[in-house]
Short mmCIF file of C-alpha atoms in Angstrom, two decimals:
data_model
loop_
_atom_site.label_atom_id
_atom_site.label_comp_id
_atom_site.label_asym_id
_atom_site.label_seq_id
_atom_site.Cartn_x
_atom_site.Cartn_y
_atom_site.Cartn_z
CA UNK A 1 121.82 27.60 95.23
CA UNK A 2 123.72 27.96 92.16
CA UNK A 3 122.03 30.96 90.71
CA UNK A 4 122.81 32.91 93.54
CA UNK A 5 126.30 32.24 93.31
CA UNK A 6 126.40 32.79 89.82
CA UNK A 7 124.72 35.95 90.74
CA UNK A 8 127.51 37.08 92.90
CA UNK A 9 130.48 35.98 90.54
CA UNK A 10 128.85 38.15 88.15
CA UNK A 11 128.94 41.14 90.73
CA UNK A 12 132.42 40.37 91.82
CA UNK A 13 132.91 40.44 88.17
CA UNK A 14 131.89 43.61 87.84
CA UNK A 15 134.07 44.86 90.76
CA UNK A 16 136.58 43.83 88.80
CA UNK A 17 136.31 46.01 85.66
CA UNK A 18 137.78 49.52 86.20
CA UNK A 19 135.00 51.91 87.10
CA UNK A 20 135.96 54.22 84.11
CA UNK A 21 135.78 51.30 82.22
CA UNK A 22 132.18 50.88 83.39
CA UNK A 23 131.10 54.02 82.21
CA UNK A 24 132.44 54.13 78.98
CA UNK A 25 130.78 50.78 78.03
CA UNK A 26 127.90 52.02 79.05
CA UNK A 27 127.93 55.11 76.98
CA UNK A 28 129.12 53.06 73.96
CA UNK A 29 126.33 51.18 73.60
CA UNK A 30 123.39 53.93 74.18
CA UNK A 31 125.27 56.01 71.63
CA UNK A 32 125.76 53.06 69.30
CA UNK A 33 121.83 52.66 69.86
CA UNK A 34 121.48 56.64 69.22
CA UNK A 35 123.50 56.22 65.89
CA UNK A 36 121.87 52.84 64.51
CA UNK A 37 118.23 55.48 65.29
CA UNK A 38 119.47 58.36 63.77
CA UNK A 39 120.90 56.55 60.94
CA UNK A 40 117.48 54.86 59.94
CA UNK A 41 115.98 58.17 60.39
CA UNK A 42 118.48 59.93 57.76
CA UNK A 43 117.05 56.87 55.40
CA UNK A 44 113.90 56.95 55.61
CA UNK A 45 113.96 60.71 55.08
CA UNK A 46 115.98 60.08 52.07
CA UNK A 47 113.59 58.08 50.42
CA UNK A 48 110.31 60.74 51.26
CA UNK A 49 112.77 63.46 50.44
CA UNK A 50 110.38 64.40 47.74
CA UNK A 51 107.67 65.28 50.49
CA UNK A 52 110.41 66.42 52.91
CA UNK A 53 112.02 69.17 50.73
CA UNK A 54 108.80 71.28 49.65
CA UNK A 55 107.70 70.91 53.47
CA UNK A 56 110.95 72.72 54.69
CA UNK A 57 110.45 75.17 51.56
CA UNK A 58 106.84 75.81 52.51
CA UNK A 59 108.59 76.42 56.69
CA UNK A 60 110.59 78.98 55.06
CA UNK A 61 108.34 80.92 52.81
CA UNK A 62 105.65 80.98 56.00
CA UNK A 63 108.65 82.42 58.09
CA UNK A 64 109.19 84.97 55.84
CA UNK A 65 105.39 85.15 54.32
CA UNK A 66 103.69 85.61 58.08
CA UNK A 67 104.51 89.04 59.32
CA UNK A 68 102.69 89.90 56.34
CA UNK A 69 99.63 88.29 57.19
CA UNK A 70 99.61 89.42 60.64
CA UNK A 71 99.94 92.98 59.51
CA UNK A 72 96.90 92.53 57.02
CA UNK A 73 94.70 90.88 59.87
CA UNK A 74 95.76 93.99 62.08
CA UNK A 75 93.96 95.80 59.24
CA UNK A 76 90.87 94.35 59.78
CA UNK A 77 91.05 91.84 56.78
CA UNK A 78 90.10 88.43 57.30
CA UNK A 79 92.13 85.66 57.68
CA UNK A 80 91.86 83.49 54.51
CA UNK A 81 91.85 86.66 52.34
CA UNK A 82 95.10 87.85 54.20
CA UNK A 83 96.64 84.62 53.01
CA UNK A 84 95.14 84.71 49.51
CA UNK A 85 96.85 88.11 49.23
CA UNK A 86 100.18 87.39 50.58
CA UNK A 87 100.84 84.11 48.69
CA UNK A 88 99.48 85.81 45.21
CA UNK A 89 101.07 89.16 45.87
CA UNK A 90 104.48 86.92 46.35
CA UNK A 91 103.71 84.73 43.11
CA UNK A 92 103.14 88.14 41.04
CA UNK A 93 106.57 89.60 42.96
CA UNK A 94 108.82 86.05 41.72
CA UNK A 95 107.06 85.87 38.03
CA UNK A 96 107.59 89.62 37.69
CA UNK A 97 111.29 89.57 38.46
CA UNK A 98 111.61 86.00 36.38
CA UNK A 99 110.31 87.78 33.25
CA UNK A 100 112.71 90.93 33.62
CA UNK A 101 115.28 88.51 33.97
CA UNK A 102 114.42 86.71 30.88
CA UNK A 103 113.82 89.64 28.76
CA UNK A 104 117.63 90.71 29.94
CA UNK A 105 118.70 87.59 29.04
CA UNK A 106 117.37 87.69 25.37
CA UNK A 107 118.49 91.09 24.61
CA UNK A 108 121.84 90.76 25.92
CA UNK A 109 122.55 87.19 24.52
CA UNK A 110 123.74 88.38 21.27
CA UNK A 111 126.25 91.16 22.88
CA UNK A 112 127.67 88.38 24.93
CA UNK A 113 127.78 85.71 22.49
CA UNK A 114 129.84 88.22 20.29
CA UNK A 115 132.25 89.20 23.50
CA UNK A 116 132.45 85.42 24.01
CA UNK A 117 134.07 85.19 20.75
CA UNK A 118 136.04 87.89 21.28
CA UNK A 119 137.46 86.75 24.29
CA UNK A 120 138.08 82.89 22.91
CA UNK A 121 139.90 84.80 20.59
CA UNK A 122 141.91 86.59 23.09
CA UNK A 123 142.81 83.32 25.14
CA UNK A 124 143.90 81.32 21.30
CA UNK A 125 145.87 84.20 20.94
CA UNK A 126 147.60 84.15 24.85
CA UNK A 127 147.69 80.47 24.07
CA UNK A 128 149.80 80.87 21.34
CA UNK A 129 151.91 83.57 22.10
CA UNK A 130 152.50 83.31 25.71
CA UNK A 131 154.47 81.41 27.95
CA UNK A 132 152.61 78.07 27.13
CA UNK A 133 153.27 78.13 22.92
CA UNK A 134 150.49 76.08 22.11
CA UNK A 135 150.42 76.06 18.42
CA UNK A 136 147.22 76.38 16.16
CA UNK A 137 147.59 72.47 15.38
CA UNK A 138 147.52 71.37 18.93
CA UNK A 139 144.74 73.64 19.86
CA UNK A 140 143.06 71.91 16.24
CA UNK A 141 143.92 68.24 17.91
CA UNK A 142 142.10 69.41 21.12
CA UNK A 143 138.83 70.60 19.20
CA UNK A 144 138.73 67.08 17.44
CA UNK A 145 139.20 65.19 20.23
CA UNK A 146 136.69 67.05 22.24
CA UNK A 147 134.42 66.74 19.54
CA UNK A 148 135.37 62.98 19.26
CA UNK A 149 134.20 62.35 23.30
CA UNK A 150 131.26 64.18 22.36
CA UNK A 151 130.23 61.87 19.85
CA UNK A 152 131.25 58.52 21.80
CA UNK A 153 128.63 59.57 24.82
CA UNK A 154 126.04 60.63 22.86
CA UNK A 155 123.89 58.18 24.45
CA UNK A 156 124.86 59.30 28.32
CA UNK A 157 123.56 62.72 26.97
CA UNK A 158 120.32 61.64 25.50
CA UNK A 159 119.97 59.85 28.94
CA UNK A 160 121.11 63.07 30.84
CA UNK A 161 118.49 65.12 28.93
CA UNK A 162 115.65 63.12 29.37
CA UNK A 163 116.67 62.40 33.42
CA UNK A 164 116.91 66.47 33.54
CA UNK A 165 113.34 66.49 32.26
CA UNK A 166 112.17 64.26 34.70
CA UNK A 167 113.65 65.94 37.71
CA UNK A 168 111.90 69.05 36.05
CA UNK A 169 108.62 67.81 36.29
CA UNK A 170 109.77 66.47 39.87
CA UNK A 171 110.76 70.14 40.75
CA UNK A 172 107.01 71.10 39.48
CA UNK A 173 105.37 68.79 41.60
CA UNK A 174 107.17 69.76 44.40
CA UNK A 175 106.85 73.61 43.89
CA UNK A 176 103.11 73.53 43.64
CA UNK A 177 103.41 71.07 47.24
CA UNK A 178 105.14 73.66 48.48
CA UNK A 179 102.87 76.39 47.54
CA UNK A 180 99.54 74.28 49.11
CA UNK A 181 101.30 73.42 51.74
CA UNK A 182 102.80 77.10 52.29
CA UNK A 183 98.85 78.13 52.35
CA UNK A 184 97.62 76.02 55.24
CA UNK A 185 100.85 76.94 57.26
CA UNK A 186 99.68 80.40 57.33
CA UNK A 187 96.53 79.69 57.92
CA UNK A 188 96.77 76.74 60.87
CA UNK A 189 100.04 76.82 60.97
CA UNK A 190 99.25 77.29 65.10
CA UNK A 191 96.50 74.63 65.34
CA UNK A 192 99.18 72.10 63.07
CA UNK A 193 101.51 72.28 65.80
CA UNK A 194 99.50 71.75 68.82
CA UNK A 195 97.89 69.11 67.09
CA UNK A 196 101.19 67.34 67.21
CA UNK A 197 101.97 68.34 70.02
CA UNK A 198 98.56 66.58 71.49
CA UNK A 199 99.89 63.07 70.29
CA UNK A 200 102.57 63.38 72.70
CA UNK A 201 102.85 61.91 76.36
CA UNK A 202 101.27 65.11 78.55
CA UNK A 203 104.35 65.27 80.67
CA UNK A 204 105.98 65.79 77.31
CA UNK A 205 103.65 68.29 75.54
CA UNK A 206 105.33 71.12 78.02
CA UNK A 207 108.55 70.99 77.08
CA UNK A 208 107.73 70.18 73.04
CA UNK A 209 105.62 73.00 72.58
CA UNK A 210 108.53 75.26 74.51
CA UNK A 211 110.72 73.47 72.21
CA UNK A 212 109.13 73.89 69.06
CA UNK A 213 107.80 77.32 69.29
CA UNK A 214 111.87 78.57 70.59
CA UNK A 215 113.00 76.96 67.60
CA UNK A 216 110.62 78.02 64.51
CA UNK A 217 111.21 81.89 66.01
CA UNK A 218 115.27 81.06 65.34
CA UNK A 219 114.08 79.12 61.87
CA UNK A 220 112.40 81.92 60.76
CA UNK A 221 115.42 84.50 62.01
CA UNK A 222 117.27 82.89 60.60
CA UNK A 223 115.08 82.92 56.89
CA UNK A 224 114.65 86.62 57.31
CA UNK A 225 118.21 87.65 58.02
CA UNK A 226 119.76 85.52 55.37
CA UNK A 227 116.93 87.42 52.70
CA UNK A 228 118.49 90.45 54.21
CA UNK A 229 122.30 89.05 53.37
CA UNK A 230 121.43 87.56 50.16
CA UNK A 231 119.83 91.07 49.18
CA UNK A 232 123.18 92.91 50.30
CA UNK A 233 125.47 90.73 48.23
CA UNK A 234 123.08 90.53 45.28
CA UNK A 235 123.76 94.86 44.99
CA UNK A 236 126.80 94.84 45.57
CA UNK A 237 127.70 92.49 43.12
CA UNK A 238 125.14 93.53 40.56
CA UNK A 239 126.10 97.35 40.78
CA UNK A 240 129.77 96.51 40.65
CA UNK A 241 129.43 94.46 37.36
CA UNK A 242 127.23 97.32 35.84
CA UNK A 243 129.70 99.77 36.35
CA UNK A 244 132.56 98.23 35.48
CA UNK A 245 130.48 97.05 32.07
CA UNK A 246 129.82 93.17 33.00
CA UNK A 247 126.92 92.49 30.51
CA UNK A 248 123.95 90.61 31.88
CA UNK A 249 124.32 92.08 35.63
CA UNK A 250 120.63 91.82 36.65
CA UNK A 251 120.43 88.00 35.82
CA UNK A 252 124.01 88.06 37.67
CA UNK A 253 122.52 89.77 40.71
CA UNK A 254 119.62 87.34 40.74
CA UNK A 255 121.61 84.50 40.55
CA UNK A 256 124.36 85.73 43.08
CA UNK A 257 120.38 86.53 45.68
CA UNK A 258 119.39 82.61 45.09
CA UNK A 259 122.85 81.16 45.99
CA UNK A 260 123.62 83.65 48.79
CA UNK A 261 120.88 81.35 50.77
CA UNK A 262 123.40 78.51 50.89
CA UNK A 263 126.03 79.92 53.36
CA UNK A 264 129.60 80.69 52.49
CA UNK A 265 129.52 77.83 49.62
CA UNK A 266 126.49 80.10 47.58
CA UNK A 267 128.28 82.85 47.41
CA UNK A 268 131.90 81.76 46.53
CA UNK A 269 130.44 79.84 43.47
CA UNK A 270 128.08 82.47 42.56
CA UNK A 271 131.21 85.18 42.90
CA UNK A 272 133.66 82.94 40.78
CA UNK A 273 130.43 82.82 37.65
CA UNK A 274 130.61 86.53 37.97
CA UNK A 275 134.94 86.66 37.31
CA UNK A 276 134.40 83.98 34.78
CA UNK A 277 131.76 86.38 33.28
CA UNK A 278 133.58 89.57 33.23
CA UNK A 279 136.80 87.22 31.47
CA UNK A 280 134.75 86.22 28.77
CA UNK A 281 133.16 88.94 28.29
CA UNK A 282 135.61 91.67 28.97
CA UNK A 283 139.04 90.36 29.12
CA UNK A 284 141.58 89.47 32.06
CA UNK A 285 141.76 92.71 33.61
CA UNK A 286 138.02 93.14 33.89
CA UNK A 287 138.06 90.13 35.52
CA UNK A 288 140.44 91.14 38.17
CA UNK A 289 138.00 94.19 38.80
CA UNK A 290 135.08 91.93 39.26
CA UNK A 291 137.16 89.35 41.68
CA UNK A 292 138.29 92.38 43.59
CA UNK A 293 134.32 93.52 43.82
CA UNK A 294 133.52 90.25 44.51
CA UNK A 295 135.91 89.12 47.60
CA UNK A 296 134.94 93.48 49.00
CA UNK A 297 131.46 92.36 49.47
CA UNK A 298 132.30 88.99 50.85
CA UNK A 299 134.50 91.02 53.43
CA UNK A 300 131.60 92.92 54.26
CA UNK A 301 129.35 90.04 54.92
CA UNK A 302 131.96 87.83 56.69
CA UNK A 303 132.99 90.40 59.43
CA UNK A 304 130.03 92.51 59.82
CA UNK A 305 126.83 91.24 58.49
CA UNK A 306 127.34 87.65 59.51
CA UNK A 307 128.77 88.39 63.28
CA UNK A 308 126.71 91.16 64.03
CA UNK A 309 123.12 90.26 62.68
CA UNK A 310 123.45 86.44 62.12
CA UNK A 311 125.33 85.51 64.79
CA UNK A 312 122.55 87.19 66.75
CA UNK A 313 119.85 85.10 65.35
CA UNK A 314 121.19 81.29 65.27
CA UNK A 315 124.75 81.71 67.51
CA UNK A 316 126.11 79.11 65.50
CA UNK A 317 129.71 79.02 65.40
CA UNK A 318 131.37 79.41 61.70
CA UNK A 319 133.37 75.89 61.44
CA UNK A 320 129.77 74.30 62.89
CA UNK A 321 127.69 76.45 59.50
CA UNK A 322 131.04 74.81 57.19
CA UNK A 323 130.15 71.15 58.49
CA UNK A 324 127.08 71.45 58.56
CA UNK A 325 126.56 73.02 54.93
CA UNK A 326 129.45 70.12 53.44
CA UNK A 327 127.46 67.71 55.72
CA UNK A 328 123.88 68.61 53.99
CA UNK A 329 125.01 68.59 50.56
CA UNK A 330 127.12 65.13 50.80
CA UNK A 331 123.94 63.26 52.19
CA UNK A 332 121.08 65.60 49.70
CA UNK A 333 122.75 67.62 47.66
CA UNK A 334 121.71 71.08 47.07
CA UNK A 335 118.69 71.07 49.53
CA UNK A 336 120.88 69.58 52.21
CA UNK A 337 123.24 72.83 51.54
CA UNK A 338 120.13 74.90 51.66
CA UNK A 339 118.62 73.28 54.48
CA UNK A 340 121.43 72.43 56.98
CA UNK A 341 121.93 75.57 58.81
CA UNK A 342 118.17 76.35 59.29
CA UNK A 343 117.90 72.50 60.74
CA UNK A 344 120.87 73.27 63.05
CA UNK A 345 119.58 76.27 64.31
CA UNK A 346 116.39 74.70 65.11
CA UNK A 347 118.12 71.75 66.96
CA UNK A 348 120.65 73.93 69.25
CA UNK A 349 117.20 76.32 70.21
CA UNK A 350 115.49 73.76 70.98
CA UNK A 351 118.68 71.32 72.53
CA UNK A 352 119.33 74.55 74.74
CA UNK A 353 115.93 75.37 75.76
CA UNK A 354 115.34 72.11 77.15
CA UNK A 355 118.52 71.35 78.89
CA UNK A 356 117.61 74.75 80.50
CA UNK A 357 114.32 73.39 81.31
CA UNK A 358 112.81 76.82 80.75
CA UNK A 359 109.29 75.59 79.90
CA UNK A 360 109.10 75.24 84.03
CA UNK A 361 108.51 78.83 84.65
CA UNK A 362 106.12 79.69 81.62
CA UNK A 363 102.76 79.32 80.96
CA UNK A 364 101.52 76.57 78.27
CA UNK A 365 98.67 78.75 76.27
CA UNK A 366 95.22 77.13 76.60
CA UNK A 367 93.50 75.88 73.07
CA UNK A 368 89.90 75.75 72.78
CA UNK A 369 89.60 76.89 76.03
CA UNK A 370 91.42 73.88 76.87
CA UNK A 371 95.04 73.55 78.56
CA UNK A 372 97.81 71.43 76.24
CA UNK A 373 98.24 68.93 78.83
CA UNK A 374 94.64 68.05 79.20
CA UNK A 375 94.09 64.61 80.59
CA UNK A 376 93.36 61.48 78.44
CA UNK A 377 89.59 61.93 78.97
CA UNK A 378 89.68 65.54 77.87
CA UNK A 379 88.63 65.72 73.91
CA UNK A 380 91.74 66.68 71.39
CA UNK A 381 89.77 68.56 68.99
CA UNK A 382 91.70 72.03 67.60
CA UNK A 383 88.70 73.94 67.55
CA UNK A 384 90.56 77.20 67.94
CA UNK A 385 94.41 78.14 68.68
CA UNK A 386 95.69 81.30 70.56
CA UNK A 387 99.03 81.91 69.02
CA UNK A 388 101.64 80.59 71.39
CA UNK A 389 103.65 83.01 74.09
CA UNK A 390 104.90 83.44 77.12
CA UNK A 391 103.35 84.83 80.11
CA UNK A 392 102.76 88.69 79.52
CA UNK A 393 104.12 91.16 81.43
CA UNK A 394 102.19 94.21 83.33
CA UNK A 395 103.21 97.75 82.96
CA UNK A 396 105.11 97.64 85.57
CA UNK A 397 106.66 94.29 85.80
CA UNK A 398 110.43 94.46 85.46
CA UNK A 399 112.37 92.04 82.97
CA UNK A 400 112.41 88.56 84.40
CA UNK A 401 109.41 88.47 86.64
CA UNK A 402 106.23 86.59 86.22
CA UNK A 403 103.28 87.86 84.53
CA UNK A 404 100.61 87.79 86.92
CA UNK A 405 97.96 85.08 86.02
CA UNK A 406 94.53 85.59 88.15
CA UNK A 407 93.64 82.08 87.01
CA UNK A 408 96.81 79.91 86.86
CA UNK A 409 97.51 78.37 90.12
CA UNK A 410 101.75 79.50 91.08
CA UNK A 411 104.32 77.42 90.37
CA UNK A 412 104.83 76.25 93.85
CA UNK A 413 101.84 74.50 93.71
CA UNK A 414 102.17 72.94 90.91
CA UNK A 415 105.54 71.61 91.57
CA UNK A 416 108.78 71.82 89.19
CA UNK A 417 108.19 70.60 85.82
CA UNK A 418 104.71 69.74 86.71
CA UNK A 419 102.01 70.23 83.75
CA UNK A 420 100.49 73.72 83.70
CA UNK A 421 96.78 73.29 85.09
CA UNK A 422 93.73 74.66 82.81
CA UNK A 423 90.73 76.72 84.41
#
């Protein structure tokens, strides 16, 4: 007798508590329990980052890599020696425009170093004369006491040297991971993902496959459109500092095409080397030129490159690409910068496209001959992958009607969010 009793003080109990109350407490602790997950996942991806990072490279380069291949299969060449010519054809592209940029870089060293000079000179001189009157013995005490620091970390250099050799030979490994792994996501890249999707629950496979497939096409809009960006600011900023007679502009132009992939953050650091550039080499009102070229082309991309085509690709909201890139870089540095907006474009594609539980009304592609959701019995053996799609549309069909499908029973029959049904 006393448990039920107990059993109603505890409902009376619960009477009690305000019903808003209720629900908050209850939301607390599944997002507590969301949070405690998703901040073991965060470390234990920080400790495999060195598998993690040339994965999401490898996503990236197959993004940009695959039309290629597709347009070389359409040409009747085979599928291994499509890939073989793509990923070699891309190597040759990157070595080729590494060596031009080293051979610039060795013949315009010496006319820089000598403008370098020039324009320390310039600043003793300002120094000295300007508003600041810093005399040649104070600038003399700085030298020696710079030199002084120099000489009392000489060890936390040596160390700093031979860490920044090891993280070379880390970057090594990880390129030539990236470049093997790269090869079998053009190849398989299909049969990868419905293998994973396979290990799934079947009335999850649906929706997953949906999920993924909505959010590699924004992953890899994303890639393509911020080549396109990068390209725009790298000539605009490279053609401005050759005319206005900023030595080493291609190796500027590169540099300003690499950080240009890290949103808003790339291209305000890679802008302020070029100023810094043109002062050294050219004086202060060079310099002003160069900022003035610099912040143009940052116009342009900020109000019409990154609304218009961008926008268009990942609909990500400005302030959400800031977090998100200061976010990235505080938990991994420069691959979280690079990373963090194509991960957050994946997330909302695939966050939306469930929530709109669009995977009701389309039909899950068939593999081997085999539907996704095949029962437990049914063998999970990729054999061979149709790339993934929607239904197709006749002729005739206008926008937002179903393909017809002779063989796939309609989706009254199958019931809302039921699995799709294989022949």
């Amino acid at each position: 007798m006393n448990q039920p009793l107990r059993v109603l003080a505890d409902r009376e109990l619960d009477r009690d508590i305000p019903y808003g109350v209720r629900i908050a407490a209850s939301w607390a602790w599944r997002l507590g329990l969301i949070l405690l997950v998703g901040g073991a996942l965060v470390w234990l991806l920080s400790r495999i980052s060195f598998l993690i990072i040339p994965v999401m490279v490898a996503a990236l380069l197959a993004g940009l890599l695959s039309p290629v291949v597709r347009w070389l299969k359409k040409n009747r060449l085979p599928s291994g020696l499509a890939v073989a010519v793509t990923v070699l054809g891309f190597i040759g592209l990157i070595a080729g425009s590494l060596a031009l940029v080293g051979r610039q870089l060795v013949a315009g060293f010496g006319e820089l170093w000598s403008e370098a000079l020039a324009g320390v000179k310039q600043i003793q001189d300002w120094l000295a004369d300007g508003p600041l009157h810093v005399t040649a013995d104070q600038m003399d005490q700085y030298l020696r006491e710079a030199t002084t620091a120099l000489q009392n970390n000489t060890s936390s250099i040596v160390s700093g040297a031979l860490s920044f050799g090891s993280t070379a030979g880390h970057f090594a490994a990880g390129l030539i991971l990236a470049l093997f792994i790269l090869i079998f996501f053009l190849l398989e890249g299909d049969r990868i993902w419905a293998f994973l999707v396979r290990l799934l629950p079947r009335k999850a496979r649906a929706a997953t496959f949906g999920a993924g497939r909505k959010g590699w096409a924004s992953m890899v809009s994303y890639a393509r459109i911020q080549m396109f960006v990068a390209f725009v600011d790298a000539v605009g900023i490279g053609v401005g500092a050759a005319i206005i007679g900023v030595p080493l502009a291609l190796p500027l132009s590169v540099l300003v095409f690499i950080g240009s992939f890290i949103p808003i953050v790339g291209a305000l650091v890679t802008g302020a080397i070029a100023v810094l550039l043109a002062l050294v080499a050219n004086g202060p009102i060079n310099a002003l030129i160069m900022l003035g070229i610099v912040l143009l082309v940052q116009q342009l991309e900020s109000h019409i490159l990154q609304p218009l085509v961008m926008g268009k690709a990942v609909a990500l909201h400005p302030v959400a690409v800031i977090l998100s890139v200061a976010a990235g870089s505080y938990l991994a540095g420069i691959p979280g910068a690079l990373f963090s907006v194509p991960i957050l474009a994946v997330a909302n594609t695939a966050i939306r496209y469930i929530a709109a539980r669009t995977w009701e009304h389309e039909q899950v592609p068939a593999f081997a001959g085999e539907p996704l959701t095949a029962g437990a019995g049914v063998d999970n053996t990729i054999r061979d992958v149709q790339p993934p799609a929607v239904l197709s549309r006749g002729k005739g069909a206008a926008a937002g009607t179903k393909a017809e499908q002779p063989d796939a029973p309609p989706a009254a029959e199958r019931g809302a969010g039921a699995e799709p049904k294989g022949e």
